[in-house]
Short mmCIF file of the N, C-alpha and C atoms (twelve columns), coordinates in Angstrom:
data_MODEL
# 
_entry.id   MODEL 
# 
loop_
_atom_site.group_PDB 
_atom_site.id 
_atom_site.type_symbol 
_atom_site.label_atom_id 
_atom_site.label_alt_id 
_atom_site.label_comp_id 
_atom_site.label_asym_id 
_atom_site.label_seq_id 
_atom_site.Cartn_x 
_atom_site.Cartn_y 
_atom_site.Cartn_z 
_atom_site.pdbx_PDB_model_num 
ATOM 1   N N  . TRP A 1  7.293   -3.940  14.680  1 
ATOM 2   C CA . TRP A 1  7.760   -3.730  13.332  1 
ATOM 3   C C  . TRP A 1  6.956   -2.599  12.731  1 
ATOM 4   N N  . ASN A 2  7.613   -1.717  12.008  1 
ATOM 5   C CA . ASN A 2  6.949   -0.567  11.397  1 
ATOM 6   C C  . ASN A 2  7.581   -0.290  10.041  1 
ATOM 7   N N  . MET A 3  6.728   -0.009  9.088   1 
ATOM 8   C CA . MET A 3  7.192   0.402   7.764   1 
ATOM 9   C C  . MET A 3  6.465   1.689   7.442   1 
ATOM 10  N N  . SER A 4  7.195   2.717   7.142   1 
ATOM 11  C CA . SER A 4  6.575   4.005   6.867   1 
ATOM 12  C C  . SER A 4  7.033   4.509   5.506   1 
ATOM 13  N N  . LEU A 5  6.061   4.864   4.670   1 
ATOM 14  C CA . LEU A 5  6.355   5.416   3.349   1 
ATOM 15  C C  . LEU A 5  5.557   6.693   3.187   1 
ATOM 16  N N  . ASP A 6  6.168   7.704   2.679   1 
ATOM 17  C CA . ASP A 6  5.457   8.952   2.461   1 
ATOM 18  C C  . ASP A 6  5.873   9.514   1.121   1 
ATOM 19  N N  . GLY A 7  4.978   9.399   0.164   1 
ATOM 20  C CA . GLY A 7  5.272   9.944   -1.148  1 
ATOM 21  C C  . GLY A 7  4.116   10.743  -1.689  1 
ATOM 22  N N  . GLY A 8  3.008   10.738  -0.940  1 
ATOM 23  C CA . GLY A 8  1.846   11.498  -1.358  1 
ATOM 24  C C  . GLY A 8  1.026   10.829  -2.443  1 
ATOM 25  N N  . GLN A 9  1.424   9.630   -2.834  1 
ATOM 26  C CA . GLN A 9  0.690   8.926   -3.881  1 
ATOM 27  C C  . GLN A 9  0.445   7.494   -3.418  1 
ATOM 28  N N  . PHE A 10 -0.831  7.153   -3.286  1 
ATOM 29  C CA . PHE A 10 -1.194  5.836   -2.757  1 
ATOM 30  C C  . PHE A 10 -0.602  4.700   -3.574  1 
ATOM 31  N N  . SER A 11 -0.764  4.750   -4.884  1 
ATOM 32  C CA . SER A 11 -0.299  3.625   -5.707  1 
ATOM 33  C C  . SER A 11 1.214   3.470   -5.646  1 
ATOM 34  N N  . GLY A 12 1.930   4.577   -5.600  1 
ATOM 35  C CA . GLY A 12 3.385   4.487   -5.514  1 
ATOM 36  C C  . GLY A 12 3.836   3.861   -4.211  1 
ATOM 37  N N  . ALA A 13 3.220   4.278   -3.115  1 
ATOM 38  C CA . ALA A 13 3.577   3.716   -1.813  1 
ATOM 39  C C  . ALA A 13 3.172   2.250   -1.718  1 
ATOM 40  N N  . LEU A 14 1.996   1.912   -2.239  1 
ATOM 41  C CA . LEU A 14 1.545   0.523   -2.199  1 
ATOM 42  C C  . LEU A 14 2.443   -0.364  -3.053  1 
ATOM 43  N N  . THR A 15 2.838   0.122   -4.210  1 
ATOM 44  C CA . THR A 15 3.747   -0.634  -5.073  1 
ATOM 45  C C  . THR A 15 5.062   -0.904  -4.356  1 
ATOM 46  N N  . MET A 16 5.606   0.118   -3.710  1 
ATOM 47  C CA . MET A 16 6.865   -0.046  -2.985  1 
ATOM 48  C C  . MET A 16 6.708   -1.039  -1.837  1 
ATOM 49  N N  . ALA A 17 5.620   -0.904  -1.078  1 
ATOM 50  C CA . ALA A 17 5.402   -1.787  0.068   1 
ATOM 51  C C  . ALA A 17 5.246   -3.241  -0.373  1 
ATOM 52  N N  . LEU A 18 4.448   -3.478  -1.408  1 
ATOM 53  C CA . LEU A 18 4.255   -4.848  -1.877  1 
ATOM 54  C C  . LEU A 18 5.533   -5.417  -2.479  1 
ATOM 55  N N  . GLY A 19 6.346   -4.564  -3.079  1 
ATOM 56  C CA . GLY A 19 7.622   -5.014  -3.620  1 
ATOM 57  C C  . GLY A 19 8.587   -5.465  -2.542  1 
ATOM 58  N N  . GLN A 20 8.379   -4.979  -1.325  1 
ATOM 59  C CA . GLN A 20 9.234   -5.346  -0.196  1 
ATOM 60  C C  . GLN A 20 8.578   -6.399  0.692   1 
ATOM 61  N N  . ARG A 21 7.498   -6.986  0.217   1 
ATOM 62  C CA . ARG A 21 6.719   -7.923  1.028   1 
ATOM 63  C C  . ARG A 21 7.550   -9.112  1.513   1 
ATOM 64  N N  . ALA A 22 8.518   -9.551  0.738   1 
ATOM 65  C CA . ALA A 22 9.360   -10.681 1.149   1 
ATOM 66  C C  . ALA A 22 10.154  -10.362 2.414   1 
ATOM 67  N N  . GLN A 23 10.356  -9.079  2.692   1 
ATOM 68  C CA . GLN A 23 11.110  -8.659  3.869   1 
ATOM 69  C C  . GLN A 23 10.218  -8.505  5.098   1 
ATOM 70  N N  . TRP A 24 8.913   -8.614  4.922   1 
ATOM 71  C CA . TRP A 24 8.004   -8.467  6.061   1 
ATOM 72  C C  . TRP A 24 8.176   -9.662  6.999   1 
ATOM 73  N N  . PRO A 25 8.031   -9.449  8.296   1 
ATOM 74  C CA . PRO A 25 8.138   -10.566 9.244   1 
ATOM 75  C C  . PRO A 25 7.069   -11.628 8.965   1 
ATOM 76  N N  . ALA A 26 7.436   -12.885 9.105   1 
ATOM 77  C CA . ALA A 26 6.485   -13.980 8.881   1 
ATOM 78  C C  . ALA A 26 5.314   -13.916 9.858   1 
ATOM 79  N N  . SER A 27 5.544   -13.303 11.010  1 
ATOM 80  C CA . SER A 27 4.499   -13.220 12.036  1 
ATOM 81  C C  . SER A 27 3.495   -12.096 11.776  1 
ATOM 82  N N  . LEU A 28 3.710   -11.289 10.740  1 
ATOM 83  C CA . LEU A 28 2.831   -10.153 10.460  1 
ATOM 84  C C  . LEU A 28 1.430   -10.640 10.115  1 
ATOM 85  N N  . LYS A 29 0.441   -10.151 10.865  1 
ATOM 86  C CA . LYS A 29 -0.945  -10.566 10.662  1 
ATOM 87  C C  . LYS A 29 -1.852  -9.398  10.299  1 
ATOM 88  N N  . LEU A 30 -1.415  -8.182  10.532  1 
ATOM 89  C CA . LEU A 30 -2.267  -7.018  10.336  1 
ATOM 90  C C  . LEU A 30 -1.455  -5.885  9.734   1 
ATOM 91  N N  . VAL A 31 -2.019  -5.252  8.736   1 
ATOM 92  C CA . VAL A 31 -1.404  -4.071  8.139   1 
ATOM 93  C C  . VAL A 31 -2.400  -2.930  8.274   1 
ATOM 94  N N  . ILE A 32 -1.964  -1.831  8.845   1 
ATOM 95  C CA . ILE A 32 -2.795  -0.631  8.948   1 
ATOM 96  C C  . ILE A 32 -2.245  0.371   7.954   1 
ATOM 97  N N  . TRP A 33 -3.099  0.802   7.061   1 
ATOM 98  C CA . TRP A 33 -2.689  1.733   6.010   1 
ATOM 99  C C  . TRP A 33 -3.414  3.037   6.256   1 
ATOM 100 N N  . GLU A 34 -2.685  4.090   6.446   1 
ATOM 101 C CA . GLU A 34 -3.289  5.388   6.717   1 
ATOM 102 C C  . GLU A 34 -2.900  6.345   5.601   1 
ATOM 103 N N  . PHE A 35 -3.900  7.043   5.068   1 
ATOM 104 C CA . PHE A 35 -3.611  8.021   4.030   1 
ATOM 105 C C  . PHE A 35 -4.608  9.157   4.126   1 
ATOM 106 N N  . SER A 36 -4.343  10.210  3.416   1 
ATOM 107 C CA . SER A 36 -5.126  11.437  3.553   1 
ATOM 108 C C  . SER A 36 -6.536  11.302  2.989   1 
ATOM 109 N N  . GLU A 37 -7.422  12.157  3.482   1 
ATOM 110 C CA . GLU A 37 -8.792  12.193  2.971   1 
ATOM 111 C C  . GLU A 37 -8.806  12.555  1.491   1 
ATOM 112 N N  . ASN A 38 -7.858  13.366  1.058   1 
ATOM 113 C CA . ASN A 38 -7.783  13.737  -0.354  1 
ATOM 114 C C  . ASN A 38 -7.591  12.496  -1.224  1 
ATOM 115 N N  . ALA A 39 -6.758  11.577  -0.764  1 
ATOM 116 C CA . ALA A 39 -6.522  10.351  -1.527  1 
ATOM 117 C C  . ALA A 39 -7.796  9.523   -1.656  1 
ATOM 118 N N  . LEU A 40 -8.657  9.607   -0.649  1 
ATOM 119 C CA . LEU A 40 -9.908  8.842   -0.684  1 
ATOM 120 C C  . LEU A 40 -10.889 9.383   -1.715  1 
ATOM 121 N N  . SER A 41 -10.755 10.649  -2.068  1 
ATOM 122 C CA . SER A 41 -11.715 11.258  -2.984  1 
ATOM 123 C C  . SER A 41 -11.332 11.079  -4.456  1 
ATOM 124 N N  . LEU A 42 -10.131 10.608  -4.700  1 
ATOM 125 C CA . LEU A 42 -9.667  10.423  -6.076  1 
ATOM 126 C C  . LEU A 42 -10.018 9.019   -6.562  1 
ATOM 127 N N  . PRO A 43 -10.344 8.857   -7.834  1 
ATOM 128 C CA . PRO A 43 -10.605 7.503   -8.347  1 
ATOM 129 C C  . PRO A 43 -9.315  6.685   -8.367  1 
ATOM 130 N N  . LEU A 44 -9.461  5.375   -8.284  1 
ATOM 131 C CA . LEU A 44 -8.291  4.504   -8.342  1 
ATOM 132 C C  . LEU A 44 -7.658  4.566   -9.727  1 
ATOM 133 N N  . THR A 45 -6.344  4.593   -9.742  1 
ATOM 134 C CA . THR A 45 -5.626  4.533   -11.013 1 
ATOM 135 C C  . THR A 45 -5.593  3.078   -11.483 1 
ATOM 136 N N  . ALA A 46 -5.185  2.868   -12.705 1 
ATOM 137 C CA . ALA A 46 -5.049  1.503   -13.229 1 
ATOM 138 C C  . ALA A 46 -4.028  0.717   -12.408 1 
ATOM 139 N N  . ASP A 47 -2.945  1.371   -11.991 1 
ATOM 140 C CA . ASP A 47 -1.932  0.711   -11.159 1 
ATOM 141 C C  . ASP A 47 -2.524  0.278   -9.824  1 
ATOM 142 N N  . GLU A 48 -3.315  1.153   -9.209  1 
ATOM 143 C CA . GLU A 48 -3.938  0.825   -7.925  1 
ATOM 144 C C  . GLU A 48 -4.890  -0.354  -8.068  1 
ATOM 145 N N  . GLN A 49 -5.690  -0.355  -9.104  1 
ATOM 146 C CA . GLN A 49 -6.630  -1.456  -9.323  1 
ATOM 147 C C  . GLN A 49 -5.893  -2.778  -9.525  1 
ATOM 148 N N  . ALA A 50 -4.811  -2.745  -10.290 1 
ATOM 149 C CA . ALA A 50 -4.028  -3.960  -10.538 1 
ATOM 150 C C  . ALA A 50 -3.389  -4.473  -9.252  1 
ATOM 151 N N  . LEU A 51 -2.861  -3.559  -8.438  1 
ATOM 152 C CA . LEU A 51 -2.239  -3.966  -7.183  1 
ATOM 153 C C  . LEU A 51 -3.256  -4.542  -6.214  1 
ATOM 154 N N  . LEU A 52 -4.395  -3.916  -6.104  1 
ATOM 155 C CA . LEU A 52 -5.422  -4.408  -5.189  1 
ATOM 156 C C  . LEU A 52 -5.929  -5.781  -5.619  1 
ATOM 157 N N  . ALA A 53 -5.950  -6.045  -6.900  1 
ATOM 158 C CA . ALA A 53 -6.394  -7.345  -7.400  1 
ATOM 159 C C  . ALA A 53 -5.418  -8.460  -7.019  1 
ATOM 160 N N  . ARG A 54 -4.164  -8.103  -6.764  1 
ATOM 161 C CA . ARG A 54 -3.141  -9.097  -6.404  1 
ATOM 162 C C  . ARG A 54 -3.163  -9.474  -4.934  1 
ATOM 163 N N  . ILE A 55 -3.820  -8.688  -4.103  1 
ATOM 164 C CA . ILE A 55 -3.833  -8.950  -2.666  1 
ATOM 165 C C  . ILE A 55 -4.791  -10.100 -2.376  1 
ATOM 166 N N  . PRO A 56 -4.284  -11.147 -1.706  1 
ATOM 167 C CA . PRO A 56 -5.149  -12.312 -1.428  1 
ATOM 168 C C  . PRO A 56 -6.265  -11.991 -0.447  1 
# 
């Protein structure tokens, strides 16, 4: 199973992915998230912080 999103914005892609979480296979145990080094150097937006707080 593979889900690929490319929008250049971490929070936008994460929001979309989490919004589709009900469609993820029940057997899914690992998510690998890959993004650019540039994204790592930017501070988290309020949306990103809120989304990360929702992840169990």
